[in-house]
Tab-separated table of C-alpha atoms in Angstrom:
chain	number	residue	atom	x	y	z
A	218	UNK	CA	-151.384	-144.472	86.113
A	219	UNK	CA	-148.836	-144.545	83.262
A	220	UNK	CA	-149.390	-146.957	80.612
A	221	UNK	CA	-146.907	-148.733	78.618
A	222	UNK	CA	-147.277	-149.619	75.489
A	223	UNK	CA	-144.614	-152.145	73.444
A	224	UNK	CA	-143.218	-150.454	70.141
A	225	UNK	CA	-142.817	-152.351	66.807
A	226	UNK	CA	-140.559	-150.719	64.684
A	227	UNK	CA	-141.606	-151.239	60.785
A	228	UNK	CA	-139.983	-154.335	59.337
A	229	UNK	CA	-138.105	-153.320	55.952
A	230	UNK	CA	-141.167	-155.415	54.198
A	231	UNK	CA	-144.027	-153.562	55.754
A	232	UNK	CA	-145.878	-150.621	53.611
A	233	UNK	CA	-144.322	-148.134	56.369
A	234	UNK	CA	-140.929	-148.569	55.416
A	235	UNK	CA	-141.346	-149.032	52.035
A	236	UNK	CA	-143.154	-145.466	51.945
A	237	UNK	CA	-140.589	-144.137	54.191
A	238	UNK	CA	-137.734	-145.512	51.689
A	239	UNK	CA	-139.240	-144.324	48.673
A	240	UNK	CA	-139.670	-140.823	50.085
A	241	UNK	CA	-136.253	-140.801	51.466
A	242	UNK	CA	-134.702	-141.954	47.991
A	243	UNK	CA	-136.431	-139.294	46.217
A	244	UNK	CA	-135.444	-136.349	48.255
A	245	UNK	CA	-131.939	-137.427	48.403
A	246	UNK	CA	-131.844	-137.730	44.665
A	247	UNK	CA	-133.507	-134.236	44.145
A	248	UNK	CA	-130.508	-132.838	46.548
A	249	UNK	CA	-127.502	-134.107	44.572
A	250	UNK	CA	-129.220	-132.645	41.427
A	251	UNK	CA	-129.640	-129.682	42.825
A	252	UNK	CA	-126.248	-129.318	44.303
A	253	UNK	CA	-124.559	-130.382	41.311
A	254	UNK	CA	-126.581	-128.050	38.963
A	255	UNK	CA	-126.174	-125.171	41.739
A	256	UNK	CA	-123.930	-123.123	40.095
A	257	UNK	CA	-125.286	-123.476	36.456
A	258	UNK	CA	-128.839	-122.440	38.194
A	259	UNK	CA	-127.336	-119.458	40.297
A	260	UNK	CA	-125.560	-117.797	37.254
A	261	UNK	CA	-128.536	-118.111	34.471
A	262	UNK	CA	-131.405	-117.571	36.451
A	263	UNK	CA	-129.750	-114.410	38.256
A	264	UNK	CA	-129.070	-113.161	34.477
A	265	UNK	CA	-132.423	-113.620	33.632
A	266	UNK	CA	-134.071	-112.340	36.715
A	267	UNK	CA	-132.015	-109.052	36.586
A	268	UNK	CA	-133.011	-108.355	33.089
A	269	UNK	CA	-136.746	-108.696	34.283
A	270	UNK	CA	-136.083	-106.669	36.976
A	271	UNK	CA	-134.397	-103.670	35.137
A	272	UNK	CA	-136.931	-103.776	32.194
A	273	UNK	CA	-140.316	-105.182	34.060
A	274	UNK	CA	-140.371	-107.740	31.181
A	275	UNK	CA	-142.114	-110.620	32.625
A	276	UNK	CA	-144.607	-113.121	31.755
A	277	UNK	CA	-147.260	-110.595	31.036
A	278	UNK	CA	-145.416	-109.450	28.001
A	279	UNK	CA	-145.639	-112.635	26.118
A	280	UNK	CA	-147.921	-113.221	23.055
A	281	UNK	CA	-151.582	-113.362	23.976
A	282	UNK	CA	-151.025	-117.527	23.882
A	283	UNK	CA	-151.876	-120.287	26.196
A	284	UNK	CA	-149.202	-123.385	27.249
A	285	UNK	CA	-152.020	-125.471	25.667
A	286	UNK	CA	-151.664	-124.132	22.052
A	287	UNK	CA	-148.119	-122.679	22.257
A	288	UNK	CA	-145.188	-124.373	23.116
A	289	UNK	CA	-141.517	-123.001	22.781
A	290	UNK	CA	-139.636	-124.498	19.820
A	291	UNK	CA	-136.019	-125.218	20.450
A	292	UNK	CA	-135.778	-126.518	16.591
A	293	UNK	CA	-134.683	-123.763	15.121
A	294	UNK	CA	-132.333	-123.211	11.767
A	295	UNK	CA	-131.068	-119.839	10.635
A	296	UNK	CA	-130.175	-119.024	7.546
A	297	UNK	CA	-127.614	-116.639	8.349
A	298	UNK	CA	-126.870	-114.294	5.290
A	299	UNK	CA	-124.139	-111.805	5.307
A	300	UNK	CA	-124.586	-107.886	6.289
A	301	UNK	CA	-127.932	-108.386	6.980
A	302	UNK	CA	-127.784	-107.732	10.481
A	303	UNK	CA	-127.583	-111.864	10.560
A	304	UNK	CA	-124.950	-111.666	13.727
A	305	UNK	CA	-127.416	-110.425	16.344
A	306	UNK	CA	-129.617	-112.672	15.283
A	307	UNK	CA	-127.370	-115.444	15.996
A	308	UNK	CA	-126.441	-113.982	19.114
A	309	UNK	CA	-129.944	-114.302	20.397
A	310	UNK	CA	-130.878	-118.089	19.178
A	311	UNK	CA	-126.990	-118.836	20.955
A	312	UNK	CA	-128.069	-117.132	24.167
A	313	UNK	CA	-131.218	-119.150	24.480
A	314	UNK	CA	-129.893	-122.455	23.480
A	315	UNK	CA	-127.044	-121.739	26.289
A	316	UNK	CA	-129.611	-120.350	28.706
A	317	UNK	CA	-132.037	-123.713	28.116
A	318	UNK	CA	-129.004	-126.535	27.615
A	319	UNK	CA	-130.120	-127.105	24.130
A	320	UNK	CA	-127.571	-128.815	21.574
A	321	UNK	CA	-126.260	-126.613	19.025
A	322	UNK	CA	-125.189	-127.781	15.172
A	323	UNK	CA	-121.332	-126.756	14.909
A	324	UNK	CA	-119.195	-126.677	11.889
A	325	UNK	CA	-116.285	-129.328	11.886
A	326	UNK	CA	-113.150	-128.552	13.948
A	327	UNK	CA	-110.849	-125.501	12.972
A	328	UNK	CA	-113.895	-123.948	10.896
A	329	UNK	CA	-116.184	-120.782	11.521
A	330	UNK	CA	-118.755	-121.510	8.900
A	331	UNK	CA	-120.327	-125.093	6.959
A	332	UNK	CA	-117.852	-124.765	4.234
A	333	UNK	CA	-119.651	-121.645	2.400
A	334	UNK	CA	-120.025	-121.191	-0.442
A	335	UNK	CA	-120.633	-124.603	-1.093
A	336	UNK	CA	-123.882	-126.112	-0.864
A	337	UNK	CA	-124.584	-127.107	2.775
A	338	UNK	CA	-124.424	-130.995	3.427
A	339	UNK	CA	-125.141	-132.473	6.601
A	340	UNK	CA	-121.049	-134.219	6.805
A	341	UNK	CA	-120.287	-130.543	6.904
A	342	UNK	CA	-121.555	-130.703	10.767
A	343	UNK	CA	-119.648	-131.757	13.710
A	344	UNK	CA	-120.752	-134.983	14.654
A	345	UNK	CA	-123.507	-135.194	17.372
A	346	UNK	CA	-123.150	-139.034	17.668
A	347	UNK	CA	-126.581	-139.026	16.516
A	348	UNK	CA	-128.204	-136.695	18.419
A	349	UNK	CA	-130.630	-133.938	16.542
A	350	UNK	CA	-129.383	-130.257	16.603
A	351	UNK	CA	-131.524	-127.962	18.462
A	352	UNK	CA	-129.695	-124.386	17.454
A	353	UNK	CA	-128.469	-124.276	13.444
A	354	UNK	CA	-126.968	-120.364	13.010
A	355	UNK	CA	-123.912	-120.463	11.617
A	356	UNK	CA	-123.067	-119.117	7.859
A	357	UNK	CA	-124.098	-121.779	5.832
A	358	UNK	CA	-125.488	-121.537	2.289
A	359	UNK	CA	-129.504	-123.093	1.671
A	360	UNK	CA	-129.646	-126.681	1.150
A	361	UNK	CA	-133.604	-128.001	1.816
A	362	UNK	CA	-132.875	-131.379	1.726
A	363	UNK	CA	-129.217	-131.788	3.411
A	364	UNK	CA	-130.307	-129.256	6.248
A	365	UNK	CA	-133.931	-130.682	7.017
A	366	UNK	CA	-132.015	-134.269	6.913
A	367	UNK	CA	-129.705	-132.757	9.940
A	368	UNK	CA	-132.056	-131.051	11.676
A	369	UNK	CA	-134.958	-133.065	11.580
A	370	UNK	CA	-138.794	-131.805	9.658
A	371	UNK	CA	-140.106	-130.327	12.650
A	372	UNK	CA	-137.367	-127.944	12.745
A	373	UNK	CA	-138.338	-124.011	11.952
A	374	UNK	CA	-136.007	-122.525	9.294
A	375	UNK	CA	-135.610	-118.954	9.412
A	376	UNK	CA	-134.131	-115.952	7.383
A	377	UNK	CA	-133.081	-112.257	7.487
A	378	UNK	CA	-132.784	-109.998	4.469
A	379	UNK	CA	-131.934	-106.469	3.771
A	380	UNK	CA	-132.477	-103.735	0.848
A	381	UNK	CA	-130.188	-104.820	-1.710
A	382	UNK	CA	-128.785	-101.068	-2.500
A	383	UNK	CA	-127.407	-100.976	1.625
A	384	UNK	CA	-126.931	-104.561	1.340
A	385	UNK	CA	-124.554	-104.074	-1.508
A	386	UNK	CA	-123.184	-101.221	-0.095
A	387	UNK	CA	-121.908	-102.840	3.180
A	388	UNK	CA	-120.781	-105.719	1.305
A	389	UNK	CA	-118.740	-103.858	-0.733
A	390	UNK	CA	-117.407	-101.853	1.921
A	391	UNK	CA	-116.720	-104.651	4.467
A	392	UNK	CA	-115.223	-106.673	1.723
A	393	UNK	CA	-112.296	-104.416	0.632
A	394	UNK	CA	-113.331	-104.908	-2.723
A	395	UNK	CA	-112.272	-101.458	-3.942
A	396	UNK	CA	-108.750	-102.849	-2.647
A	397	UNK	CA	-108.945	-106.200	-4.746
A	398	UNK	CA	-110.494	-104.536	-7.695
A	399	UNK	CA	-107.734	-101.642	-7.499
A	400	UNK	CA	-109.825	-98.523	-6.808
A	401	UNK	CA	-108.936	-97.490	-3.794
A	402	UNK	CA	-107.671	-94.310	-5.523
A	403	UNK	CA	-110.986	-93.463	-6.680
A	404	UNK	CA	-112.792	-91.393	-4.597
A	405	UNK	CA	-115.828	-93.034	-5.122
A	406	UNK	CA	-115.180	-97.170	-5.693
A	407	UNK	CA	-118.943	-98.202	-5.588
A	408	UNK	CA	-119.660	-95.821	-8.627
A	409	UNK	CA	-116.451	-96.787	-10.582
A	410	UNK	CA	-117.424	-100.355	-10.207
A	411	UNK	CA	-120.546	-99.656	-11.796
A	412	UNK	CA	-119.074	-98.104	-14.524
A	413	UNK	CA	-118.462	-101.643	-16.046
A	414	UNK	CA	-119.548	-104.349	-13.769
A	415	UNK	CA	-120.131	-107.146	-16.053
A	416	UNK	CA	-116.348	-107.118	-17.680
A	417	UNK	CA	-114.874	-106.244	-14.647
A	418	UNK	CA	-116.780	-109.135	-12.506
A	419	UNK	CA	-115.888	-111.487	-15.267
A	420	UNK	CA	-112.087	-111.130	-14.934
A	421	UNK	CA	-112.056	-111.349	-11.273
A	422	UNK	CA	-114.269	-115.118	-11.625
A	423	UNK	CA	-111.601	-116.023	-13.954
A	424	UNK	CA	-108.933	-115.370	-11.156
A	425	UNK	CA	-111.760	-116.923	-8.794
A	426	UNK	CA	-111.355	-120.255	-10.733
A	427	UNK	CA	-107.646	-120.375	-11.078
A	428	UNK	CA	-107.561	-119.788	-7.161
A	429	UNK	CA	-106.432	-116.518	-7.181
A	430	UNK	CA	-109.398	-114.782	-5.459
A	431	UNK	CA	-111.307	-115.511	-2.101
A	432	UNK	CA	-115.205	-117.078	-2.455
A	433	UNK	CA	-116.528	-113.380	-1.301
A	434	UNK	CA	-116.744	-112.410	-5.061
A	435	UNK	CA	-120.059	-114.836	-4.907
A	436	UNK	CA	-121.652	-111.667	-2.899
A	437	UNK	CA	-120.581	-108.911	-5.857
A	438	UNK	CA	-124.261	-109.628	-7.486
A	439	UNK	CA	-127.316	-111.263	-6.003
A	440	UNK	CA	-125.818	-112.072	-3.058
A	441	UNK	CA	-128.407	-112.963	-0.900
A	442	UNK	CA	-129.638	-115.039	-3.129
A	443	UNK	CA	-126.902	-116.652	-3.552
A	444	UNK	CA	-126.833	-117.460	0.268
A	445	UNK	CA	-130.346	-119.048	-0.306
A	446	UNK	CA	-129.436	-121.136	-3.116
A	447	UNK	CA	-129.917	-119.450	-5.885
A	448	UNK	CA	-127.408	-120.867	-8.479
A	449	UNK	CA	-125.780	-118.088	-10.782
A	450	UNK	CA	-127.032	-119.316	-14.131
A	451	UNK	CA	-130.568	-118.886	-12.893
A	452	UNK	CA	-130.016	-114.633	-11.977
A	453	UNK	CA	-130.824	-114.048	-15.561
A	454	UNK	CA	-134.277	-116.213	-15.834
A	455	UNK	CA	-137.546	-114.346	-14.413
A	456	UNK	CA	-139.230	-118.012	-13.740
A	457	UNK	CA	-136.315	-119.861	-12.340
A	458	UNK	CA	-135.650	-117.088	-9.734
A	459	UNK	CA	-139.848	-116.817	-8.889
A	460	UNK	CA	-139.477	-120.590	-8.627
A	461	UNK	CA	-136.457	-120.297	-6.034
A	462	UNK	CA	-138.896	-117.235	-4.268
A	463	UNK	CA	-141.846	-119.987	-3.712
A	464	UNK	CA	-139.504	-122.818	-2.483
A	465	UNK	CA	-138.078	-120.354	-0.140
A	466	UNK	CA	-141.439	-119.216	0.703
A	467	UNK	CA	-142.573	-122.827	1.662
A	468	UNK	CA	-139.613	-123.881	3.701
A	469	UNK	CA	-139.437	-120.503	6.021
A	470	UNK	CA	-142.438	-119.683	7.937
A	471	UNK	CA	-140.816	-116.223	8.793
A	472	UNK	CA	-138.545	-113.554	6.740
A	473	UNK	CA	-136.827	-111.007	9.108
A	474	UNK	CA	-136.236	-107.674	7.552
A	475	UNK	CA	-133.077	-105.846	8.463
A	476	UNK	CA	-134.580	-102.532	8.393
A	477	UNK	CA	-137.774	-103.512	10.823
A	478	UNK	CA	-135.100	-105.539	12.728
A	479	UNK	CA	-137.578	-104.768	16.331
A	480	UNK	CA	-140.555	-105.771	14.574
A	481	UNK	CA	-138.979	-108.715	12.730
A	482	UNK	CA	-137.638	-109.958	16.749
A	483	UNK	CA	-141.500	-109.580	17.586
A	484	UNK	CA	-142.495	-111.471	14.903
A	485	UNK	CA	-139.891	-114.264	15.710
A	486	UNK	CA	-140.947	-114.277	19.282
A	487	UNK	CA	-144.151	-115.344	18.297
A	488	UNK	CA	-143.283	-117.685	15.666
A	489	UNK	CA	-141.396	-119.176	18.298
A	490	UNK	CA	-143.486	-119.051	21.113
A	491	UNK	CA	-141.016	-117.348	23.107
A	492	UNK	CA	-140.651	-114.473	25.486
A	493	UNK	CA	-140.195	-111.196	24.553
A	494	UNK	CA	-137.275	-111.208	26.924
A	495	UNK	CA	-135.599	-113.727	24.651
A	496	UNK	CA	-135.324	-111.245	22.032
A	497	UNK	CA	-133.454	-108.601	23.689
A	498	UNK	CA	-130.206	-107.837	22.060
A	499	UNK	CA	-127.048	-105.342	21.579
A	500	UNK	CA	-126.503	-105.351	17.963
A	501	UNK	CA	-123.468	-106.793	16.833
A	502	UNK	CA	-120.748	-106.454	13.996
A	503	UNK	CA	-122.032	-103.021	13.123
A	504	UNK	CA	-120.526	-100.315	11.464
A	505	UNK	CA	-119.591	-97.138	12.485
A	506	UNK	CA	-121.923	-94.372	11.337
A	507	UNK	CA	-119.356	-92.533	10.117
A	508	UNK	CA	-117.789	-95.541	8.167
A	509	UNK	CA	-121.087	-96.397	6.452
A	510	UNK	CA	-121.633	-94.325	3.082
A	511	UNK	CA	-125.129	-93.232	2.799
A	512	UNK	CA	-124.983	-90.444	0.177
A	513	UNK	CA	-125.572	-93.247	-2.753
A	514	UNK	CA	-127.118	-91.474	-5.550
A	515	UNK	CA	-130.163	-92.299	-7.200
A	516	UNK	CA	-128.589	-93.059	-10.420
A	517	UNK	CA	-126.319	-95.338	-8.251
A	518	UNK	CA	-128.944	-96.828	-6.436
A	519	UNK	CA	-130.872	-97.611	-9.169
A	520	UNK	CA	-127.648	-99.501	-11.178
A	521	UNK	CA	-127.357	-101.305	-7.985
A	522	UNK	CA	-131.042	-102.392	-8.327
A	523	UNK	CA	-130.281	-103.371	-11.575
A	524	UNK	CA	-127.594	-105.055	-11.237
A	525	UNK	CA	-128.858	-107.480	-8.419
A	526	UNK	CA	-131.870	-107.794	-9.964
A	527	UNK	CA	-132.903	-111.372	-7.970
A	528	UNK	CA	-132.103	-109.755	-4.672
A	529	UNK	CA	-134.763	-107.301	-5.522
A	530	UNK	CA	-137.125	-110.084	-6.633
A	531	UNK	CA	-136.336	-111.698	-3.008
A	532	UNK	CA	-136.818	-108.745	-1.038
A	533	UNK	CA	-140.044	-107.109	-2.445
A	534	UNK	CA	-141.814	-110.546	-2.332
A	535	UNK	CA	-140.698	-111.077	1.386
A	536	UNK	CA	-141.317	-107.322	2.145
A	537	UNK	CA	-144.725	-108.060	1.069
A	538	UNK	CA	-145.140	-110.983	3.219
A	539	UNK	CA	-143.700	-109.122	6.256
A	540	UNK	CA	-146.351	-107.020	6.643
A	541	UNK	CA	-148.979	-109.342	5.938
A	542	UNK	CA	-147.834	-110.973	9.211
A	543	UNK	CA	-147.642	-107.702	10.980
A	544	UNK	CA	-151.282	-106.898	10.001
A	545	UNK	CA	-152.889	-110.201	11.753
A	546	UNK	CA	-151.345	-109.102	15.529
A	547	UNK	CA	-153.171	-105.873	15.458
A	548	UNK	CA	-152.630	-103.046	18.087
A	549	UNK	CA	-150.844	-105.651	20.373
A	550	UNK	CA	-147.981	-105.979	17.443
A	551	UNK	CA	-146.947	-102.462	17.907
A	552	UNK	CA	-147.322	-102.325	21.726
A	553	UNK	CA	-144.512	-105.385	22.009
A	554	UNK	CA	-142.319	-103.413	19.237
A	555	UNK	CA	-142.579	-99.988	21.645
A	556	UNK	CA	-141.766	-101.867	25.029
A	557	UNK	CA	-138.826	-104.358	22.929
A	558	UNK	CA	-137.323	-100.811	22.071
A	559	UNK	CA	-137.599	-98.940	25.921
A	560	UNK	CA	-135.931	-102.573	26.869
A	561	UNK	CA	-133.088	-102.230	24.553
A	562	UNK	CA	-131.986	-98.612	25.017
A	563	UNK	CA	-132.576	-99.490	28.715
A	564	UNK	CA	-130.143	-102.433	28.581
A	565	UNK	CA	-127.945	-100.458	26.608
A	566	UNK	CA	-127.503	-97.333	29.082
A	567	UNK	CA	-126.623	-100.129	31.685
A	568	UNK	CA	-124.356	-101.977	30.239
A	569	UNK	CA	-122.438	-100.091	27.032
A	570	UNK	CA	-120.459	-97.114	27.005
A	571	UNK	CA	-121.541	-94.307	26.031
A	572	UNK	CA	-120.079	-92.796	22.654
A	573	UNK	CA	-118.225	-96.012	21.706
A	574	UNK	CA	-120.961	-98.379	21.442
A	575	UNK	CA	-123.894	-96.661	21.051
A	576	UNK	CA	-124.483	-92.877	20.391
A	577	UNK	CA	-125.457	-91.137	23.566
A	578	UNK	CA	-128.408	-88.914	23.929
């Protein structure tokens, strides 16, 4: 005996169909956004999925951390001072604001830097329309207040620095300031400039203030310094430069080092809270070995010392507090550092060619 039974379809005000709606809504709206973003999606997340997949870098390699007491921070400004190895730096921060959508802090149209060498001010930015920056790396030189006003005070403000006798090297070099200063004939222009760098620096800032000269001659002494703020009168003056150490010291929780560039990216990853496979780089606007002159003297290296006296101030004192960091990770510290540099050279072999970008085995 069949049985028949009358069907009531849900009236648009019963429970059913409101349920039925909602669900409906919801899926449909999680489609468009997913078609729309489909292509962003496809192209980062294959990126980052094939460098996990030729290095094995995964979520195991991140800091010993939890999601409860570490949380990326996508506030980030970096002090980006010059031949310090400051480019790759910046190539990593840009790479993970692109890869996460974050909003980067831009210099005003038709400019590369935030007006350096003057003293950063926030008007020096594009405008955001009043959104807060979440990426700060171009050159820009150290203004506390102006760049914690633009970037907000949770921000993290970080550094790089380098040994002042490379430092000054590669500045000098990359500058063509044997050229300006009219020693190219000399076979060695580093040493000649030494031979009277007081009278010699003094006529080129006299050229400097008629217009002459370009604002690089603020890197021919204490030049790092002088891209953290350090005004000129104060090079001379043992407390005004420890003063300018401890402000610096207060507003950056972390000092890279050029020379321990992996361990510095270690050190950043965890100040960060991010993976190690954020800090994976190619390095970037470097010399040529055979371009870079490493046969300073000691007598030369030691006039160089002299000579940027506050640089050496800067860098022993953050040297100092380097490894103090280094020294809290343990064992651990050193294991990331090994794997960040089998990653690299790994990345490298895959990607670069050999001879022209990085020396082959």
């Amino acid at each position: 005996m069949a049985i028949f039974m009358k069907w009531h379809p849900a009236s648009p005000s019963s429970p059913i169909f409101s349920r039925k709606f909602l669900v409906a809504t919801v899926v449909l709206i999680i489609f468009i956004v997913y078609v729309s973003n489909l292509g962003k999606m496809m192209s980062v997340t294959d990126d980052k999925a094939y460098i996990q997949y030729r290095t094995g870098m995964g979520k195991t390699e991140k800091f010993s951390t939890t999601p409860d007491t570490c949380q990326p921070k996508e506030h980030v400004l970096f002090l980006k001072t010059h031949k310090t190895g400051s480019s790759t730096i910046t190539n990593i921060l840009n790479r993970y604001g692109d890869f996460h959508n974050l909003t980067f802090a831009l210099p005003q149209d038709g400019f590369f830097n935030f007006f350096w060498p003057l003293s950063f001010e926030s008007t020096f930015a594009a405008d955001l329309k009043g959104k807060t920056p979440n990426i700060f790396s171009n050159h820009a030189r150290w203004n506390r207040k102006s760049m914690t006003e633009l970037m907000g005070p949770n921000a993290v403000f970080i550094t790089i620095l380098r040994n002042p006798v490379s430092q000054f090297e590669s500045t000098f070099s990359y500058m063509e300031f044997a050229q300006l200063l009219g020693m190219t004939a000399s076979k060695n222009p580093l040493a000649t400039f030494f031979v009277d760098p007081t009278n010699t620096l003094a006529k080129l800032s006299d050229l400097s203030e008629s217009g002459s000269v370009f604002p690089y001659l603020n890197l021919l002494k204490n030049g790092q310094f002088f891209d953290l703020g350090l005004e000129k009168e104060k090079y001379f003056t043992d407390e005004k430069i420890k003063e300018a150490i401890n402000e610096i010291n207060e507003s950056f929780p972390l000092v890279l080092l050029m020379e321990y560039f992996d361990e510095s990216l270690i050190l950043l990853a965890r100040e960060l809270c991010w993976d190690n496979r954020d800090v994976v780089y190619f390095k970037l606007n470097q010399r040529k070995s055979s371009d870079a002159n490493t046969n300073i003297s000691n007598e030369l290296a030691h006039k160089i010392r002299q000579w940027n006296r506050a640089d050496m101030l800067l860098y022993d004192y953050f040297n100092r507090t380097f490894w103090k960091k280094v020294e809290k990770f343990g064992n651990m510290f050193w294991i990331n550092v090994h794997s960040l540099k089998n990653y690299n050279k790994m990345l490298e072999e895959e990607c670069l060619l050999p001879g022209e970008y990085f020396a082959k085995a």
